[in-house]
Amino acid sequence: MAGQTVILTGQRSRRISHELINAAPDFAVLEIKPPRRSDAQNAKMWAMLSDISRAKPEGRRWTPETWKCAFLHSLGHQVQFAEGLDGSGPFPLGFRSSKLNKAQMADLITVIQEYGDRHGVAWQNEAVR
């Protein structure tokens, strides 16, 4: 039996899920996860991180990627950096924002917005203003 992924969107997908469970062999593994972050949340996060990067709060000249890692770290997600082989600078290791579910992404966006608001960031994204 090949791996199956079913997104629960209504009665039909729930019925299919029950059928898959009933047909599954003993010791099969069932994993139910909350939905992943949305494309709209991802776009908003990157727009906000770009705004913060341009504003350079507290004199920090960080890239949007570095800001993202700093905010993820502030929420307790483990983020590490390693030095690039070609001397181009550090790159992130470990936890990625693409692994966040919708609720975790909402928390991340809230932390980014609160920080930016506290530091007078001029938000370019209409949804943030």
PDB file of C-alpha atoms in Angstrom:
ATOM      1  CA  MET A   1       0.000   0.000   0.000  1.00  0.00           C
ATOM      2  CA  ALA A   2       1.546   3.282  -1.117  1.00  0.00           C
ATOM      3  CA  GLY A   3       1.423   6.348   1.124  1.00  0.00           C
ATOM      4  CA  GLN A   4      -1.761   8.381   0.818  1.00  0.00           C
ATOM      5  CA  THR A   5      -2.389  12.007   1.683  1.00  0.00           C
ATOM      6  CA  VAL A   6      -5.934  13.236   2.102  1.00  0.00           C
ATOM      7  CA  ILE A   7      -6.796  16.851   2.884  1.00  0.00           C
ATOM      8  CA  LEU A   8      -9.988  16.971   4.907  1.00  0.00           C
ATOM      9  CA  THR A   9     -12.223  19.401   3.044  1.00  0.00           C
ATOM     10  CA  GLY A  10     -15.657  17.907   3.629  1.00  0.00           C
ATOM     11  CA  GLN A  11     -17.704  14.729   3.935  1.00  0.00           C
ATOM     12  CA  ARG A  12     -16.315  13.082   0.770  1.00  0.00           C
ATOM     13  CA  SER A  13     -12.673  13.393   1.868  1.00  0.00           C
ATOM     14  CA  ARG A  14     -13.595  12.181   5.358  1.00  0.00           C
ATOM     15  CA  ARG A  15     -15.342   9.125   3.841  1.00  0.00           C
ATOM     16  CA  ILE A  16     -12.261   8.371   1.722  1.00  0.00           C
ATOM     17  CA  SER A  17     -10.095   8.682   4.845  1.00  0.00           C
ATOM     18  CA  HIS A  18     -12.275   6.180   6.704  1.00  0.00           C
ATOM     19  CA  GLU A  19     -12.015   3.763   3.766  1.00  0.00           C
ATOM     20  CA  LEU A  20      -8.219   4.095   3.740  1.00  0.00           C
ATOM     21  CA  ILE A  21      -8.064   3.482   7.497  1.00  0.00           C
ATOM     22  CA  ASN A  22     -10.311   0.414   7.223  1.00  0.00           C
ATOM     23  CA  ALA A  23      -8.130  -0.988   4.406  1.00  0.00           C
ATOM     24  CA  ALA A  24      -4.819  -0.230   6.124  1.00  0.00           C
ATOM     25  CA  PRO A  25      -2.727  -3.155   7.332  1.00  0.00           C
ATOM     26  CA  ASP A  26      -1.913  -3.634  10.993  1.00  0.00           C
ATOM     27  CA  PHE A  27       0.891  -1.376  12.213  1.00  0.00           C
ATOM     28  CA  ALA A  28       0.272   1.199   9.476  1.00  0.00           C
ATOM     29  CA  VAL A  29       0.989   4.738  10.647  1.00  0.00           C
ATOM     30  CA  LEU A  30      -1.667   7.455  10.587  1.00  0.00           C
ATOM     31  CA  GLU A  31      -0.584  11.066  10.957  1.00  0.00           C
ATOM     32  CA  ILE A  32      -3.026  13.962  11.249  1.00  0.00           C
ATOM     33  CA  LYS A  33      -1.508  17.430  11.040  1.00  0.00           C
ATOM     34  CA  PRO A  34      -2.931  20.943  11.049  1.00  0.00           C
ATOM     35  CA  PRO A  35      -2.934  22.713   7.669  1.00  0.00           C
ATOM     36  CA  ARG A  36       0.328  24.260   6.428  1.00  0.00           C
ATOM     37  CA  ARG A  37       0.763  27.996   6.190  1.00  0.00           C
ATOM     38  CA  SER A  38      -0.992  29.602   3.248  1.00  0.00           C
ATOM     39  CA  ASP A  39       0.624  31.267   0.235  1.00  0.00           C
ATOM     40  CA  ALA A  40      -0.982  34.552   1.334  1.00  0.00           C
ATOM     41  CA  GLN A  41       0.620  34.252   4.781  1.00  0.00           C
ATOM     42  CA  ASN A  42       3.987  33.497   3.193  1.00  0.00           C
ATOM     43  CA  ALA A  43       3.753  36.498   0.858  1.00  0.00           C
ATOM     44  CA  LYS A  44       2.768  38.779   3.756  1.00  0.00           C
ATOM     45  CA  MET A  45       5.645  37.501   5.903  1.00  0.00           C
ATOM     46  CA  TRP A  46       8.243  38.184   3.161  1.00  0.00           C
ATOM     47  CA  ALA A  47       6.816  41.656   2.470  1.00  0.00           C
ATOM     48  CA  MET A  48       7.020  42.487   6.178  1.00  0.00           C
ATOM     49  CA  LEU A  49      10.547  41.094   6.494  1.00  0.00           C
ATOM     50  CA  SER A  50      11.635  43.173   3.495  1.00  0.00           C
ATOM     51  CA  ASP A  51      10.135  46.305   5.060  1.00  0.00           C
ATOM     52  CA  ILE A  52      11.952  45.638   8.329  1.00  0.00           C
ATOM     53  CA  SER A  53      15.214  44.957   6.493  1.00  0.00           C
ATOM     54  CA  ARG A  54      14.954  48.294   4.634  1.00  0.00           C
ATOM     55  CA  ALA A  55      14.137  50.163   7.871  1.00  0.00           C
ATOM     56  CA  LYS A  56      17.274  48.838   9.647  1.00  0.00           C
ATOM     57  CA  PRO A  57      15.769  49.073  13.160  1.00  0.00           C
ATOM     58  CA  GLU A  58      18.311  49.302  15.971  1.00  0.00           C
ATOM     59  CA  GLY A  59      20.965  49.752  13.259  1.00  0.00           C
ATOM     60  CA  ARG A  60      20.671  46.110  12.210  1.00  0.00           C
ATOM     61  CA  ARG A  61      21.637  45.665   8.572  1.00  0.00           C
ATOM     62  CA  TRP A  62      20.156  42.200   8.210  1.00  0.00           C
ATOM     63  CA  THR A  63      18.714  40.485   5.172  1.00  0.00           C
ATOM     64  CA  PRO A  64      15.050  39.460   5.220  1.00  0.00           C
ATOM     65  CA  GLU A  65      16.216  35.833   5.647  1.00  0.00           C
ATOM     66  CA  THR A  66      18.225  36.757   8.760  1.00  0.00           C
ATOM     67  CA  TRP A  67      15.252  38.676  10.180  1.00  0.00           C
ATOM     68  CA  LYS A  68      13.038  35.649   9.545  1.00  0.00           C
ATOM     69  CA  CYS A  69      15.441  33.423  11.472  1.00  0.00           C
ATOM     70  CA  ALA A  70      15.604  35.939  14.333  1.00  0.00           C
ATOM     71  CA  PHE A  71      11.816  36.047  14.615  1.00  0.00           C
ATOM     72  CA  LEU A  72      11.546  32.250  14.399  1.00  0.00           C
ATOM     73  CA  HIS A  73      14.133  32.033  17.169  1.00  0.00           C
ATOM     74  CA  SER A  74      12.120  34.496  19.293  1.00  0.00           C
ATOM     75  CA  LEU A  75       9.167  32.095  19.046  1.00  0.00           C
ATOM     76  CA  GLY A  76      11.294  29.184  20.263  1.00  0.00           C
ATOM     77  CA  HIS A  77      12.055  27.541  16.912  1.00  0.00           C
ATOM     78  CA  GLN A  78      15.627  26.312  16.638  1.00  0.00           C
ATOM     79  CA  VAL A  79      17.501  28.063  13.845  1.00  0.00           C
ATOM     80  CA  GLN A  80      21.227  27.692  13.273  1.00  0.00           C
ATOM     81  CA  PHE A  81      23.641  29.149  10.749  1.00  0.00           C
ATOM     82  CA  ALA A  82      26.710  27.644   9.097  1.00  0.00           C
ATOM     83  CA  GLU A  83      29.418  29.470   7.155  1.00  0.00           C
ATOM     84  CA  GLY A  84      29.254  28.994   3.378  1.00  0.00           C
ATOM     85  CA  LEU A  85      32.039  27.088   1.641  1.00  0.00           C
ATOM     86  CA  ASP A  86      32.763  29.906  -0.789  1.00  0.00           C
ATOM     87  CA  GLY A  87      33.047  32.683   1.790  1.00  0.00           C
ATOM     88  CA  SER A  88      29.689  34.130   0.743  1.00  0.00           C
ATOM     89  CA  GLY A  89      28.497  34.294   4.335  1.00  0.00           C
ATOM     90  CA  PRO A  90      26.291  32.244   6.612  1.00  0.00           C
ATOM     91  CA  PHE A  91      23.262  30.236   5.556  1.00  0.00           C
ATOM     92  CA  PRO A  92      20.410  28.947   7.733  1.00  0.00           C
ATOM     93  CA  LEU A  93      20.123  25.363   8.931  1.00  0.00           C
ATOM     94  CA  GLY A  94      17.335  23.607  10.749  1.00  0.00           C
ATOM     95  CA  PHE A  95      13.786  24.826  11.083  1.00  0.00           C
ATOM     96  CA  ARG A  96      12.171  26.358   7.989  1.00  0.00           C
ATOM     97  CA  SER A  97       9.100  28.589   7.866  1.00  0.00           C
ATOM     98  CA  SER A  98       7.675  26.338   5.124  1.00  0.00           C
ATOM     99  CA  LYS A  99       7.126  23.752   7.868  1.00  0.00           C
ATOM    100  CA  LEU A 100       4.890  26.072   9.904  1.00  0.00           C
ATOM    101  CA  ASN A 101       1.186  25.415  10.140  1.00  0.00           C
ATOM    102  CA  LYS A 102      -1.331  28.249   9.726  1.00  0.00           C
ATOM    103  CA  ALA A 103      -1.521  29.040  13.443  1.00  0.00           C
ATOM    104  CA  GLN A 104       2.274  29.092  13.837  1.00  0.00           C
ATOM    105  CA  MET A 105       2.592  31.344  10.793  1.00  0.00           C
ATOM    106  CA  ALA A 106      -0.044  33.684  12.230  1.00  0.00           C
ATOM    107  CA  ASP A 107       2.013  33.887  15.447  1.00  0.00           C
ATOM    108  CA  LEU A 108       5.158  34.658  13.438  1.00  0.00           C
ATOM    109  CA  ILE A 109       3.406  37.420  11.478  1.00  0.00           C
ATOM    110  CA  THR A 110       2.080  38.900  14.745  1.00  0.00           C
ATOM    111  CA  VAL A 111       5.585  38.996  16.275  1.00  0.00           C
ATOM    112  CA  ILE A 112       7.021  40.592  13.116  1.00  0.00           C
ATOM    113  CA  GLN A 113       4.273  43.229  13.041  1.00  0.00           C
ATOM    114  CA  GLU A 114       4.602  44.059  16.752  1.00  0.00           C
ATOM    115  CA  TYR A 115       8.364  44.477  16.413  1.00  0.00           C
ATOM    116  CA  GLY A 116       8.032  46.594  13.271  1.00  0.00           C
ATOM    117  CA  ASP A 117       5.325  48.784  14.820  1.00  0.00           C
ATOM    118  CA  ARG A 118       7.490  49.327  17.933  1.00  0.00           C
ATOM    119  CA  HIS A 119      10.390  50.401  15.725  1.00  0.00           C
ATOM    120  CA  GLY A 120       8.462  52.658  13.344  1.00  0.00           C
ATOM    121  CA  VAL A 121       8.729  50.457  10.250  1.00  0.00           C
ATOM    122  CA  ALA A 122       6.847  51.950   7.287  1.00  0.00           C
ATOM    123  CA  TRP A 123       4.813  49.002   6.055  1.00  0.00           C
ATOM    124  CA  GLN A 124       4.576  48.807   2.265  1.00  0.00           C
ATOM    125  CA  ASN A 125       2.057  45.917   2.263  1.00  0.00           C
ATOM    126  CA  GLU A 126      -1.526  47.232   2.433  1.00  0.00           C
ATOM    127  CA  ALA A 127      -2.567  44.275   4.588  1.00  0.00           C
ATOM    128  CA  VAL A 128      -0.111  45.303   7.327  1.00  0.00           C
ATOM    129  CA  ARG A 129      -0.969  49.006   7.624  1.00  0.00           C
TER     130      ARG A 129
END
